[in-house]
Coordinates of C-alpha atoms in Angstrom, one line a residue:
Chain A
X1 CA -59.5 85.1 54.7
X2 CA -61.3 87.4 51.9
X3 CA -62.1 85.3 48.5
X4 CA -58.6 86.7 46.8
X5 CA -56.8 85.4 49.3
X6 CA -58.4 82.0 49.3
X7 CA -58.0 81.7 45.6
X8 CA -54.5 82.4 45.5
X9 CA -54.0 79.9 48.1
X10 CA -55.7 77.4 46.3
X11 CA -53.9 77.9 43.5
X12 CA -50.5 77.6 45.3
X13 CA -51.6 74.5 46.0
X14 CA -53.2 73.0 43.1
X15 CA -49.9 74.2 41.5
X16 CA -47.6 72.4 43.7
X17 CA -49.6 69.4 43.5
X18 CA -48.9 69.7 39.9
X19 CA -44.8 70.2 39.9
X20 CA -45.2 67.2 43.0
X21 CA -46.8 65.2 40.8
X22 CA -43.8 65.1 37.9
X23 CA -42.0 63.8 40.2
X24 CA -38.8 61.7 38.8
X25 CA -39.4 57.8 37.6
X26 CA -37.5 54.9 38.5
X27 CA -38.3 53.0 35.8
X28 CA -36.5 50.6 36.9
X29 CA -35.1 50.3 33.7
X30 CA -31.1 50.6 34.5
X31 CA -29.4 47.8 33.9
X32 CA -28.5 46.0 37.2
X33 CA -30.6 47.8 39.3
X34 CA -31.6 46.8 42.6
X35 CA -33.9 44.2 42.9
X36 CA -36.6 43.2 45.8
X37 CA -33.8 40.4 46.9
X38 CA -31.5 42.4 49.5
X39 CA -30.4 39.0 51.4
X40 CA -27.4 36.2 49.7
X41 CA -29.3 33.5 48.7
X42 CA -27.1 30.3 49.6
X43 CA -29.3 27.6 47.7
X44 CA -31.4 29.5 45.3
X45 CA -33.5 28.6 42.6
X46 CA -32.3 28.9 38.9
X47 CA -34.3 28.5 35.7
X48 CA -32.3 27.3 32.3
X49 CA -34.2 28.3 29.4
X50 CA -33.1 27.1 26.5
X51 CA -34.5 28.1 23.1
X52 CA -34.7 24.6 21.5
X53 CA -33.7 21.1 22.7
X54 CA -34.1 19.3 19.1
X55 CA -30.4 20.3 18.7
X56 CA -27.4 18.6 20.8
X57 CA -25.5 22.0 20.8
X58 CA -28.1 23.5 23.2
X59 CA -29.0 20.6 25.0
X60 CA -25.1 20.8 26.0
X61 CA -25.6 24.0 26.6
X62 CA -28.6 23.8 28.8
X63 CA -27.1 21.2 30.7
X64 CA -23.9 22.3 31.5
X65 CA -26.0 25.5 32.8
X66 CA -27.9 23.4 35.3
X67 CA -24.8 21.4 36.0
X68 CA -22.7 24.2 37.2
X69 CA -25.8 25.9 39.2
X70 CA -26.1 22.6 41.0
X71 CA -22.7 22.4 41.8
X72 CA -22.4 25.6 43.1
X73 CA -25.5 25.1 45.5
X74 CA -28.5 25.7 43.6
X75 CA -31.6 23.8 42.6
X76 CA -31.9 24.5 38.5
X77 CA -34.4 23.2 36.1
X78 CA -34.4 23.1 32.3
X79 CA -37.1 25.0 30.1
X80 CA -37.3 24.3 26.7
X81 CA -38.8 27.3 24.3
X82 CA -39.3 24.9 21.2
X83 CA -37.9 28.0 19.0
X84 CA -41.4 30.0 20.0
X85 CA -40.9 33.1 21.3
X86 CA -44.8 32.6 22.8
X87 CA -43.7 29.4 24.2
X88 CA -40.8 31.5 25.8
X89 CA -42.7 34.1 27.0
X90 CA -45.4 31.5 28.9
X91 CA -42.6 30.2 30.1
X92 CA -41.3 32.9 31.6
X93 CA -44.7 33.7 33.6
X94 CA -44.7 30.1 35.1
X95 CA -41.0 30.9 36.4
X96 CA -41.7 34.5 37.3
X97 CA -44.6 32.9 39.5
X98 CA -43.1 29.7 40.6
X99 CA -40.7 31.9 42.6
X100 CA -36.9 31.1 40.8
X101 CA -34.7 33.7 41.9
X102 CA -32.5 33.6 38.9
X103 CA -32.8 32.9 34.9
X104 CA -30.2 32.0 32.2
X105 CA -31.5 32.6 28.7
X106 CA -30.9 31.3 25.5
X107 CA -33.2 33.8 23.8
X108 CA -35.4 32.4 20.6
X109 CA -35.4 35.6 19.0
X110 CA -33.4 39.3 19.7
X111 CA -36.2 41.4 19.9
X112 CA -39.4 40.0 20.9
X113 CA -37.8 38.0 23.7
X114 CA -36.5 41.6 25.7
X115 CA -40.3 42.1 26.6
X116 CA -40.2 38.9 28.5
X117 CA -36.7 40.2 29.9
X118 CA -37.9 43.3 31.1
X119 CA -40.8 41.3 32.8
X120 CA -38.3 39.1 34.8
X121 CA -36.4 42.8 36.2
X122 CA -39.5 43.9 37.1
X123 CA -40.3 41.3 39.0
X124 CA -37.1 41.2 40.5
X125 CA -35.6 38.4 38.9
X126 CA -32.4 38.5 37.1
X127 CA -31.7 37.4 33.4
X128 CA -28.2 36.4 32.5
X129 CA -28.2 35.7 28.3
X130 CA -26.4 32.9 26.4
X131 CA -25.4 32.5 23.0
X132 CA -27.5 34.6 22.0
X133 CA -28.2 38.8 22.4
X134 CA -31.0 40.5 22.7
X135 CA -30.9 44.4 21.6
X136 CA -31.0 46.3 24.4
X137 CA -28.7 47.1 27.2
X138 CA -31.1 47.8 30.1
X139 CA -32.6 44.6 30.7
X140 CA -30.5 41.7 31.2
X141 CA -28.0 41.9 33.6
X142 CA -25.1 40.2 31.4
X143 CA -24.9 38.7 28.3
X144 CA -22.5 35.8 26.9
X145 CA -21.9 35.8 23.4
X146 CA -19.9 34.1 20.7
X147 CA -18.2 36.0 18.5
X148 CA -20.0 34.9 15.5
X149 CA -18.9 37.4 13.5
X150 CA -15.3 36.9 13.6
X151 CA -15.6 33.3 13.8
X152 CA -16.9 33.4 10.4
X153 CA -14.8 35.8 8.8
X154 CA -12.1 33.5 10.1
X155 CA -14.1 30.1 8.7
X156 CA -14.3 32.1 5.5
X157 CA -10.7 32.6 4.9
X158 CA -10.2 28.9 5.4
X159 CA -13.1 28.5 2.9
X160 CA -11.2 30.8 0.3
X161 CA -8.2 28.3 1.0
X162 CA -9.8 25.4 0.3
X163 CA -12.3 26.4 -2.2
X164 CA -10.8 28.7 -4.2
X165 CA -11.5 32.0 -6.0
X166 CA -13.3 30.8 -8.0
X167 CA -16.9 28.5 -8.2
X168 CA -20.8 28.4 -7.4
X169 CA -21.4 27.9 -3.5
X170 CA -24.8 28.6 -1.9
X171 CA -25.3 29.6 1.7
X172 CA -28.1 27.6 4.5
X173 CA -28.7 30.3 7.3
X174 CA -30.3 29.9 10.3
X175 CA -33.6 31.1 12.4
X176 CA -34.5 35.1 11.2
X177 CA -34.9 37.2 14.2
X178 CA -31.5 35.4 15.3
X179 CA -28.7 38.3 15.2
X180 CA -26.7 34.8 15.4
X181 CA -27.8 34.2 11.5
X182 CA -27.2 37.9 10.6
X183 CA -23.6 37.7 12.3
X184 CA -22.8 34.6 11.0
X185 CA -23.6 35.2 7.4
X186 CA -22.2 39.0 7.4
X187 CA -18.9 37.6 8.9
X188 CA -18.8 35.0 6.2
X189 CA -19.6 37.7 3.1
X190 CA -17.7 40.2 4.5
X191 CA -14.9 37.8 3.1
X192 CA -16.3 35.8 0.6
X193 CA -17.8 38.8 -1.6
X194 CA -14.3 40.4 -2.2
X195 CA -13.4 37.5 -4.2
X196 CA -16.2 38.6 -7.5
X197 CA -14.8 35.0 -9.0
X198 CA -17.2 33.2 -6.2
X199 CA -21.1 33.5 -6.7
X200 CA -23.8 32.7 -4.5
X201 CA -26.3 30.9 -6.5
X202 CA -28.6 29.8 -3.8
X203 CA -29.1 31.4 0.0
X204 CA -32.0 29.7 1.9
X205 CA -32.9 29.4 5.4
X206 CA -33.4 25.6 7.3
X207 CA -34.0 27.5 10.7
X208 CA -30.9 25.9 12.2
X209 CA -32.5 22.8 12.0
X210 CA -30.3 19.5 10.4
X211 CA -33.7 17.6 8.7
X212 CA -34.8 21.0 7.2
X213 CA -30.9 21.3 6.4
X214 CA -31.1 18.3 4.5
X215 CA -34.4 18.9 2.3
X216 CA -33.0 22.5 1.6
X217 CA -29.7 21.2 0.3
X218 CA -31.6 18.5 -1.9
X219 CA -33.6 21.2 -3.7
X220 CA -30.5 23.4 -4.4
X221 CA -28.5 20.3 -5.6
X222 CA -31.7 19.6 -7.8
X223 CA -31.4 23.6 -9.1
X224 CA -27.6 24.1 -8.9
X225 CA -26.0 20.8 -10.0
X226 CA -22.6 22.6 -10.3
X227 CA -22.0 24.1 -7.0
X228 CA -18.8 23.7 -5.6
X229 CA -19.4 23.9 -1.6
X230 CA -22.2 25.3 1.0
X231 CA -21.3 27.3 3.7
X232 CA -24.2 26.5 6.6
X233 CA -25.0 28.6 9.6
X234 CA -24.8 25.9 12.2
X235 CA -23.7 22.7 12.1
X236 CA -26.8 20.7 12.4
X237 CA -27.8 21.9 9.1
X238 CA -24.2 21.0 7.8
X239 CA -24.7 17.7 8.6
X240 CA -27.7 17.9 7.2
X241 CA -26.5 19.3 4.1
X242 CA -23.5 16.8 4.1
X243 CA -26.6 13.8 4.2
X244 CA -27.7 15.4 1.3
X245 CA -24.5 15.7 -0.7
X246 CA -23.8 12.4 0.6
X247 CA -26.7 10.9 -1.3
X248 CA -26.2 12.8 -4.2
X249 CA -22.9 11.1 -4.8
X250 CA -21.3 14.5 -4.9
X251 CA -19.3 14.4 -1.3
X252 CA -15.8 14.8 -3.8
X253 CA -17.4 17.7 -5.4
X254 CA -19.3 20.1 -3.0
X255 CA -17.3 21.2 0.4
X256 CA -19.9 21.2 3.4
X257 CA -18.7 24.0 6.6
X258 CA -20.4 24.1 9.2
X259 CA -20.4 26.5 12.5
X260 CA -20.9 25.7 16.2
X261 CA -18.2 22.9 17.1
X262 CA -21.1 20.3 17.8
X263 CA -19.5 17.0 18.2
X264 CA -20.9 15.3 15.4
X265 CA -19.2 17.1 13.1
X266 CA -16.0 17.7 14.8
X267 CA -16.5 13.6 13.9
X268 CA -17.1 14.4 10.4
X269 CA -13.8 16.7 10.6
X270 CA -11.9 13.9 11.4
X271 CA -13.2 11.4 9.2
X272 CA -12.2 14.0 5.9
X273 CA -16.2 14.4 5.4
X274 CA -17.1 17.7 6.5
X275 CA -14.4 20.5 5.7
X276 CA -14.4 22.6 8.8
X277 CA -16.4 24.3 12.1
X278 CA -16.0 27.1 14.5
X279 CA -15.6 26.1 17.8
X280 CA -18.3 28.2 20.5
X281 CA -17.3 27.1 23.1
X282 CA -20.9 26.0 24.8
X283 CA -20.1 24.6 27.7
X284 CA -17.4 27.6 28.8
X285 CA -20.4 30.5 28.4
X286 CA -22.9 28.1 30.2
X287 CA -21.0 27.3 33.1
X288 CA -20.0 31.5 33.1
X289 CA -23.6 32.5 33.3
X290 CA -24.3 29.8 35.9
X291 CA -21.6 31.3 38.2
X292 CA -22.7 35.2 37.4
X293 CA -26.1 34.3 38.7
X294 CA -24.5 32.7 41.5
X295 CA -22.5 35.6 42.1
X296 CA -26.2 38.1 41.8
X297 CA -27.3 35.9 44.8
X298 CA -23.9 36.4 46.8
X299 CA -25.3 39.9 46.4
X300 CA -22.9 41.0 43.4
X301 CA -24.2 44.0 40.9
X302 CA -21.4 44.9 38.9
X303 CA -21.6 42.6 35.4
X304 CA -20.4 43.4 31.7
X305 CA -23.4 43.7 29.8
X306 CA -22.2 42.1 27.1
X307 CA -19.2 39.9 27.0
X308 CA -17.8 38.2 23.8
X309 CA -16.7 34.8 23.6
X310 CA -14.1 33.8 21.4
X311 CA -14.6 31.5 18.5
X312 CA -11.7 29.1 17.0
X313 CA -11.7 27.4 13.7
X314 CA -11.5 23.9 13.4
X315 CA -10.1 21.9 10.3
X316 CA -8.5 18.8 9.8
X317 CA -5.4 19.9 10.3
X318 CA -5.8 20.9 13.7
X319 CA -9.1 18.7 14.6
X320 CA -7.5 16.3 17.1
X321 CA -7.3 19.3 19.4
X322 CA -11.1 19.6 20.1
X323 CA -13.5 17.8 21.3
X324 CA -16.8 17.6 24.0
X325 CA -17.8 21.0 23.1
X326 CA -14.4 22.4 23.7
X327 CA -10.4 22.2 22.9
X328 CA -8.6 19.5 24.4
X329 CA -6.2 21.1 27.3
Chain B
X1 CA -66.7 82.9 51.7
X2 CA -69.5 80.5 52.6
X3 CA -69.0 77.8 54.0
X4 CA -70.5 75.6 50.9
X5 CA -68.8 77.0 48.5
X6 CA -65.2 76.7 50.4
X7 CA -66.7 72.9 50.9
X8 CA -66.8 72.9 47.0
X9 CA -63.5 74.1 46.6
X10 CA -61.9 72.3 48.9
X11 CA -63.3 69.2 47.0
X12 CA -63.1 70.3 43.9
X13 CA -58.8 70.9 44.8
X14 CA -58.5 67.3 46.5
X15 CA -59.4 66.2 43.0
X16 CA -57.6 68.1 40.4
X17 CA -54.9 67.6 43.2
X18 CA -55.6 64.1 43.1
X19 CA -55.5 63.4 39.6
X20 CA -52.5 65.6 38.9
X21 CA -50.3 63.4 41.2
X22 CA -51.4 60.0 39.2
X23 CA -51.5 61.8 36.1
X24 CA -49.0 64.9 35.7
X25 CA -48.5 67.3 33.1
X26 CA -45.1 66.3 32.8
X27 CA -42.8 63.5 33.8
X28 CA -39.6 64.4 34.8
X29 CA -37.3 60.7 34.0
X30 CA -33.6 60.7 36.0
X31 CA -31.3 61.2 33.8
X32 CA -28.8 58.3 34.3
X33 CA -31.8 55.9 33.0
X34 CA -33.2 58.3 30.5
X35 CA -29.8 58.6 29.1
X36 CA -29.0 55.1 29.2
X37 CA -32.1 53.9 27.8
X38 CA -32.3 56.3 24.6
X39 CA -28.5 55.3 24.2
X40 CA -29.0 51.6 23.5
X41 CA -32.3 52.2 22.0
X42 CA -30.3 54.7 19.5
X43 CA -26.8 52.4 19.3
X44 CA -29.3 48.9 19.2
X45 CA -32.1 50.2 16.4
X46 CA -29.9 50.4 13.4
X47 CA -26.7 51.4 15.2
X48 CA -25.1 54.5 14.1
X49 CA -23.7 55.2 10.8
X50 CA -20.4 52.6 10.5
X51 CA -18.6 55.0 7.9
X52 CA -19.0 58.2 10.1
X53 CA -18.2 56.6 13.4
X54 CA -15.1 54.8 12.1
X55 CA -13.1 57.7 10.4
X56 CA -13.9 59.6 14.1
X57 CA -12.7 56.6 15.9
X58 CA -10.1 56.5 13.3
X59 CA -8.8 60.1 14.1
X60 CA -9.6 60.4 17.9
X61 CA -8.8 57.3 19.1
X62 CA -6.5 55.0 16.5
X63 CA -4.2 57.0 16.0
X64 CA -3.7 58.3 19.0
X65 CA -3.1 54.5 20.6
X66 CA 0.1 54.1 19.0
X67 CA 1.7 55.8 21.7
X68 CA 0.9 52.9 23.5
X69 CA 2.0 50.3 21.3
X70 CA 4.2 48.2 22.3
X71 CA 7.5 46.8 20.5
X72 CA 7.0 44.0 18.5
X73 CA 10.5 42.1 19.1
X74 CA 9.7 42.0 23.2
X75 CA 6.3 40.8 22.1
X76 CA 7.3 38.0 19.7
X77 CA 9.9 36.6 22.4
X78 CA 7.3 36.8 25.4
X79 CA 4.8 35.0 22.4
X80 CA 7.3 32.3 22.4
X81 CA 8.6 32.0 25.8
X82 CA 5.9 32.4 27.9
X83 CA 2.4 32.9 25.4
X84 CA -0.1 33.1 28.5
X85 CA 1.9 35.4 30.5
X86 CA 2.6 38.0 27.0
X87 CA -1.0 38.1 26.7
X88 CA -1.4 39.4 30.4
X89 CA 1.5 41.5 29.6
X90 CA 1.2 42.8 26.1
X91 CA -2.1 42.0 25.4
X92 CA -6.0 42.9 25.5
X93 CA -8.9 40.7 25.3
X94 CA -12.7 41.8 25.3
X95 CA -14.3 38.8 26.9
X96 CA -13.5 34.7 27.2
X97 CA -11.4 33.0 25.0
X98 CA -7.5 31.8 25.0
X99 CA -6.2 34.3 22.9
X100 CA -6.1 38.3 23.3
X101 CA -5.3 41.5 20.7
X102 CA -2.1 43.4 20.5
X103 CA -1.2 47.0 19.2
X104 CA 2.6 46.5 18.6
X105 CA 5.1 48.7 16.7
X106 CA 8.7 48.0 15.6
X107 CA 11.0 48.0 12.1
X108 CA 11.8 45.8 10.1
X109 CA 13.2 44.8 6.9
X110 CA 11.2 43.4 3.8
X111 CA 12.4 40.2 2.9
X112 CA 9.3 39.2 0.7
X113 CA 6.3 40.1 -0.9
X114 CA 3.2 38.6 -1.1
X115 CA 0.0 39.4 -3.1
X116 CA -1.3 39.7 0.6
X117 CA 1.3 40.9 2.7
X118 CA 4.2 42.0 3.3
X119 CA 7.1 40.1 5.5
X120 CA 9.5 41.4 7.9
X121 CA 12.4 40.8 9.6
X122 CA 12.8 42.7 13.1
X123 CA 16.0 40.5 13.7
X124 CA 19.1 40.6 11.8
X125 CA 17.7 37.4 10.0
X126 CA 16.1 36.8 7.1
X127 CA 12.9 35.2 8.2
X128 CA 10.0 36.8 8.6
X129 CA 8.9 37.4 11.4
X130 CA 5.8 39.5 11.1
X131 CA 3.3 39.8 8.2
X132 CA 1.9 43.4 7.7
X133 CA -1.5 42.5 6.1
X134 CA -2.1 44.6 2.6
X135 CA -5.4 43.2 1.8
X136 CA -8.0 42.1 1.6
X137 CA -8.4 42.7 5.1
X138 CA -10.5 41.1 8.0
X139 CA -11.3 40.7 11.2
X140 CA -11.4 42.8 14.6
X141 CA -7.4 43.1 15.4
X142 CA -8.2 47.1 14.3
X143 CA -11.1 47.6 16.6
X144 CA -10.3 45.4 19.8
X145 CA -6.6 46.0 20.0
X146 CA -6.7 49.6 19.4
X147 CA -8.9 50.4 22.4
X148 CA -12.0 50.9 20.5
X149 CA -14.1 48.4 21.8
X150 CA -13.9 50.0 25.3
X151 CA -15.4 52.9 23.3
X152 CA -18.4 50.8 21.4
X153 CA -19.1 47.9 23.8
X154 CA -22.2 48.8 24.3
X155 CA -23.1 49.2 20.7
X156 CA -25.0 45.8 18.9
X157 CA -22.9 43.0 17.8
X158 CA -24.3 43.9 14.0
X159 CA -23.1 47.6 14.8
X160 CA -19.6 46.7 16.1
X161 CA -19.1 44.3 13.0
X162 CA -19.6 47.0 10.6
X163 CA -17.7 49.3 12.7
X164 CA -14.7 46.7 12.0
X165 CA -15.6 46.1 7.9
X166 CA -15.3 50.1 8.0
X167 CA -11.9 50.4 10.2
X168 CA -10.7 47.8 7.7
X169 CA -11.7 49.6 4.7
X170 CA -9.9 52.3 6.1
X171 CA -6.6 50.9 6.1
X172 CA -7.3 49.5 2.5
X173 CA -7.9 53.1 2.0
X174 CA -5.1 55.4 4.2
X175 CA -2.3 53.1 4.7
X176 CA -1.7 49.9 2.4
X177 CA -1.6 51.4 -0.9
X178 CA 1.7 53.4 -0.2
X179 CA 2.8 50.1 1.3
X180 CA 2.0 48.2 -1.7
X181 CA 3.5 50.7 -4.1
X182 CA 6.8 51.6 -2.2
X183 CA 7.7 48.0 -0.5
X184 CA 10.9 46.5 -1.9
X185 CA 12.6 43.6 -0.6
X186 CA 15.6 44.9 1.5
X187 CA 14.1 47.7 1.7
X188 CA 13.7 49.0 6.2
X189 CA 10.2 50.2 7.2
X190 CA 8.6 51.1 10.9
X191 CA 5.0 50.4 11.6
X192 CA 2.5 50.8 14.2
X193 CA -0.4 47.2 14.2
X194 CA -2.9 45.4 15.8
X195 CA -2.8 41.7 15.7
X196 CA -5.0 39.2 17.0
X197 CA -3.3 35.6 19.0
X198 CA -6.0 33.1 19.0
X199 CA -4.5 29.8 20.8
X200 CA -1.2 31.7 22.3
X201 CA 0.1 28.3 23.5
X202 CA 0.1 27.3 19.5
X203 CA 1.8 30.9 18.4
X204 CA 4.7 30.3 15.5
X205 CA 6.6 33.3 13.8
X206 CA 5.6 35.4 11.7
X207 CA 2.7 37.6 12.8
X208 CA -0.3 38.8 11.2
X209 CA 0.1 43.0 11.7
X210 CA -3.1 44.7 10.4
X211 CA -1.2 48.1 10.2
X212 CA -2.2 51.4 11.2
X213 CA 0.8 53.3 10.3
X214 CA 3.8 52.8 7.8
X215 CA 6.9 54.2 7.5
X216 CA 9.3 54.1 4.9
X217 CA 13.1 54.4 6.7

C-alpha cells in the first residue's frame, strides 16, 4: 500500500465513522414509548402524588386514587407535594428509586413539574396526570382534566342570572403556574366582560387556599365596601371568602361562587349561603387514572394524552342532586 | 510507509474515530419524535394564533360538517325517549362526563324572540322547541360538536379555549346578525347547530343551537 492509498483509506474511514456516528436518537421522548417493563405486573406498586393535602378536594382525590389501585391489586401510597414544586420533584427521586412501577400526578405547577415527568419516562416509570395539565404532550402518558374552562363559562352565566348586569364584583384566583387558575378565570371573563355594566374592582390571588381566602376577602371588603358578589377560583377560598362576608354582616349583599364541588360547600348550596359551584368530578378522574395505570401494567400502550372531564354547575335549584364529590345516581 | 508512522495513524484515526461516534457533527433525530416534540412545544408555548386557526377551521372543517348533521326532530325525540342511548347515537363527547355535543340541522318556525335567541318550532306546535343562540355566545358546542376537537386535541387547554372565544366570535360575526335582522315570528327558517346536553337524563325541550348556518325559507 503506497502512502496515497493509505490516506484515502483512512479517510474513507474517518468519514464513515463520522456519518456512523449521527446516527438517529431515540430520545425517548414519544409519548408512550416503550419502557424497561416488558412483563404484566399483577400487583404493582403505585405512587399517588398529590400536590397539596391542606385541601379536602385533593385529599378525596388522592384517596380515591390509592383506593381504586388497591382494589384492583396494587400496593399504592400517598405523596403529598405541599404546593412545592421542589418538594415534588424530591419526591419524585425517592419514588423513581424506591422502585414504584407507576405514578398518578396531581402536578403543583404546569411547567416546572414536566422536568420531573420526563425523569419518571426515562426511568421507565409511567406518569398518568390529574386535575391538572402539564404543557407538553411527550411526557406523561395520559392526562385527566376538568374542563375548567367551560365549567366556568357555564358558572358565569348563572352568575349573570343572579347577579345582574350590572354591580362591583372582585375575583380570588388560585395558585400562578396553575393553567387551572388561567382556565378558570378566562372561562369566567370570557362571559362576564361582555356585560361593560359589571366591573372588576378587585382581582387577587389566595393560592387556592380557604384561610388566605378569607384574609384576602377582608381587605377587599375593607377597600370595596360596595361590591356586589366575588367569584373564587376554588371553593376553599369561597368558603373562605363567604367567612369573611359572613363577618362583615354583608352575606345579603355580596354573592360568594365557588368552583370544585367540595362538599362543604355543596352544604353551603343547600343551606342558601353560598350561591353556586362546579361540580369536577374528583373521585371519577382518580379512580380513571388508577385503572389506566393498571391497564400500562397489563401491558396496554395506547392512552389519550389528554382527556377532558366534564364539569356541571351546581345551584340551589338543582343542589339535592350532588353530593360526596359527585351527582347522586 | 513506516511502520511508526502508520502506528501514528492508526492511533491518531481510533481517536478522531472515537470521538466522532460520542460527539458527531450532526445528529440526525427520527422524525416521528422530532415532529412530535416541536409540535407540542410549538401548539403548548403560546399555542398558535386563535384568530387565524379559527376562520381556517371555520372554512375547512365547520362548514364542511354540516353534511353530517343530523336532524334535529329525530334528535329531540331520542333526547326524550331514551337520553343515554341519543347521545351514543347522535352524539360526540371528548372525554368523561354524562353529557355529549351534537351538530344537528332541521326547520322550523319562529314563534318568539328573545334578546338572546331565537325559538323554534320543528313540530306543527307552537312551543319551542329549539333555541338558536344570537348572542352573546359561549361555550365549546362550536368546537367539540363540529369535529374540531379531533383536529386540536393535542393543542393546550388555554389554546383550545381561545380557539372556542374565536369560533364563537365568528358566528357573532358571519351568521347571527342576518338572523337577528330578518327573524320574524311566523316567519320558517333551516339551520345547521351544535349544541351541547350536559345531564341527558335531565334534558327538557327547547334546545340551545349555537348556529353555524341560517336560512331564511
Amino acid at each position: 500500500m503506497n502512502t496515497h492509498q493509505a490516506k484515502r483509506g483512512f479517510s474513507t474511514i474517518l468519514f464513515l465513522c463520522m456519518t456512523l456516528g449521527c446516527g438517529s436518537t431515540d430520545d425517548g421522548n414519544s409519548p408512550n414509548s416503550a419502557n424497561s417493563q416488558t412483563e404484566p405486573i399483577e400487583k404493582g406498586r403505585i405512587a399517588v402524588v398529590v400536590s397539596t393535602l391542606d385541601n379536602p378536594w385533593f385529599v378525596v382525590l388522592g384517596e380515591t386514587a390509592r383506593e381504586r389501585a388497591e382494589e384492583l391489586g396494587h400496593e399504592a401510597a400517598i405523596f403529598d407535594s405541599q404546593n412545592d414544586v421542589e418538594k415534588e420533584a424530591s419526591t419524585f427521586d425517592t419514588i423513581i428509586s424506591s422502585g414504584y412501577d407507576a405514578i398518578l400526578l396531581n402536578p403543583t405547577d404546569a411547567e416546572a413539574s414536566i422536568a420531573n415527568v420526563r425523569r419518571a419516562k426515562e426511568s421507565g416509570v409511567p406518569v398518568f396526570c390529574i386535575d391538572r395539565e402539564i404543557n407538553a404532550n411527550d411526557a406523561a402518558v395520559s392526562q385527566m382534566l376538568s374542563d375548567n374552562y367551560s365549567g366556568c363559562v357555564e358558572l358565569a352565566q348563572y352568575f349573570i342570572e343572579v347577579v345582574g348586569e350590572e354591580g362591583s364584583y372582585a375575583e380570588i384566583l388560585g395558585l400562578s403556574g396553575d393553567n387551572n387558575t388561567t382556565n378558570r378565570s378566562q372561562g369566567f371573563h370570557s362571559v362576564v366582560d361582555r356585560y361593560p355594566g359589571l366591573k372588576m374592582v378587585a382581582q387577587q390571588s389566595a393560592d387556592f387556599d380557604r384561610t388566605k381566602g378569607m384574609e384576602v376577602m377582608e381587605t377587599i371588603l375593607q377597600g370595596h365596601p360596595d361590591i356586589v358578589a366575588v367569584f373564587c377560583g376554588n371553593d376553599a377560598m369561597a368558603m373562605g371568602a363567604y367567612q369573611a362576608v359572613e363577618s362583615a354582616g354583608k352575606q345579603q349583599q355580596v354573592k360568594v361562587f365557588g368552583f370544585d364541588g367540595a362538599e362543604d360547600v355543596v352544604r353551603s348550596i343547600a343551606a342558601g349561603k353560598i350561591q353556586a359551584t362546579a361540580m369536577q368530578f374528583p373521585k371519577k378522574m382518580a379512580r380513571q387514572a388508577a385503572e389506566f395505570a393498571d391497564s400500562w401494567l397489563s401491558g396496554a400502550r395506547e392512552f389519550e394524552q389528554k382527556i377532558p372531564v366534564a364539569v356541571e354547575l351546581v345551584t340551589p335549584d338543582n343542589v339535592e342532586q350532588y353530593g360526596d364529590y359527585g351527582a347522586k345516581e | 510507509m513506516k511502520r511508526s508512522r502508520l502506528a501514528k495513524w492508526i492511533v491518531g484515526l481510533l481517536f478522531a474515530g472515537g470521538l466522532l461516534w460520542i460527539v458527531p457533527l450532526v445528529h440526525i433525530s427520527s422524525l416521528v419524535s422530532s415532529s412530535s416534540e416541536n409540535s407540542s412545544d410549538a401548539a403548548d408555548s403560546d399555542g398558535p394564533n386563535a384568530t387565524k386557526l379559527a376562520e381556517i377551521l371555520w372554512d375547512e372543517t365547520l362548514l364542511a360538517s354540516r353534511d353530517k348533521a343530523h336532524e334535529a326532530a329525530a334528535v329531540l325525540q331520542a333526547l326524550e325517549s331514551q337520553p343515554e342511548k341519543a347521545g351514543e347515537t347522535y352524539g360526540s363527547s371528548a372525554g368523561l362526563g354524562r353529557g355529549f355535543m351534537l351538530l344537528l340541522r332541521g326547520s322550523g318556525t319562529i314563534v318568539a324572540i328573545q334578546r338572546s335567541h331565537v325559538a323554534l318550532a320543528i313540530g306543527d306546535n307552537s312551543e319551542a322547541d329549539v333555541l338558536i343562540l344570537t348572542g352573546p355566545l359561549f361555550g365549546n358546542a362550536l368546537r367539540d360538536g363540529s369535529g374540531i376537537a379531533e383536529e386540536v386535541k393535542l393543542l393546550s387547554s388555554q389554546a383550545k379555549n381561545r380557539l372556542s372565544e374565536e369560533l364563537n366570535r365568528l358566528v357573532e360575526e358571519r351568521v347571527t346578525p342576518a338572523l337577528k335582522q330578518e327573524a320574524e315570528v311566523g316567519k320558517r327558517l333551516r339551520f345547521v347547530g351544535c349544541a351541547e346536553v350536559k345531564v341527558p337524563s335531565r334534558f327538557k325541550r327547547p334546545l340551545k343551537v349555537t348556529p353555524v348556518s341560517i336560512t331564511f325559507e
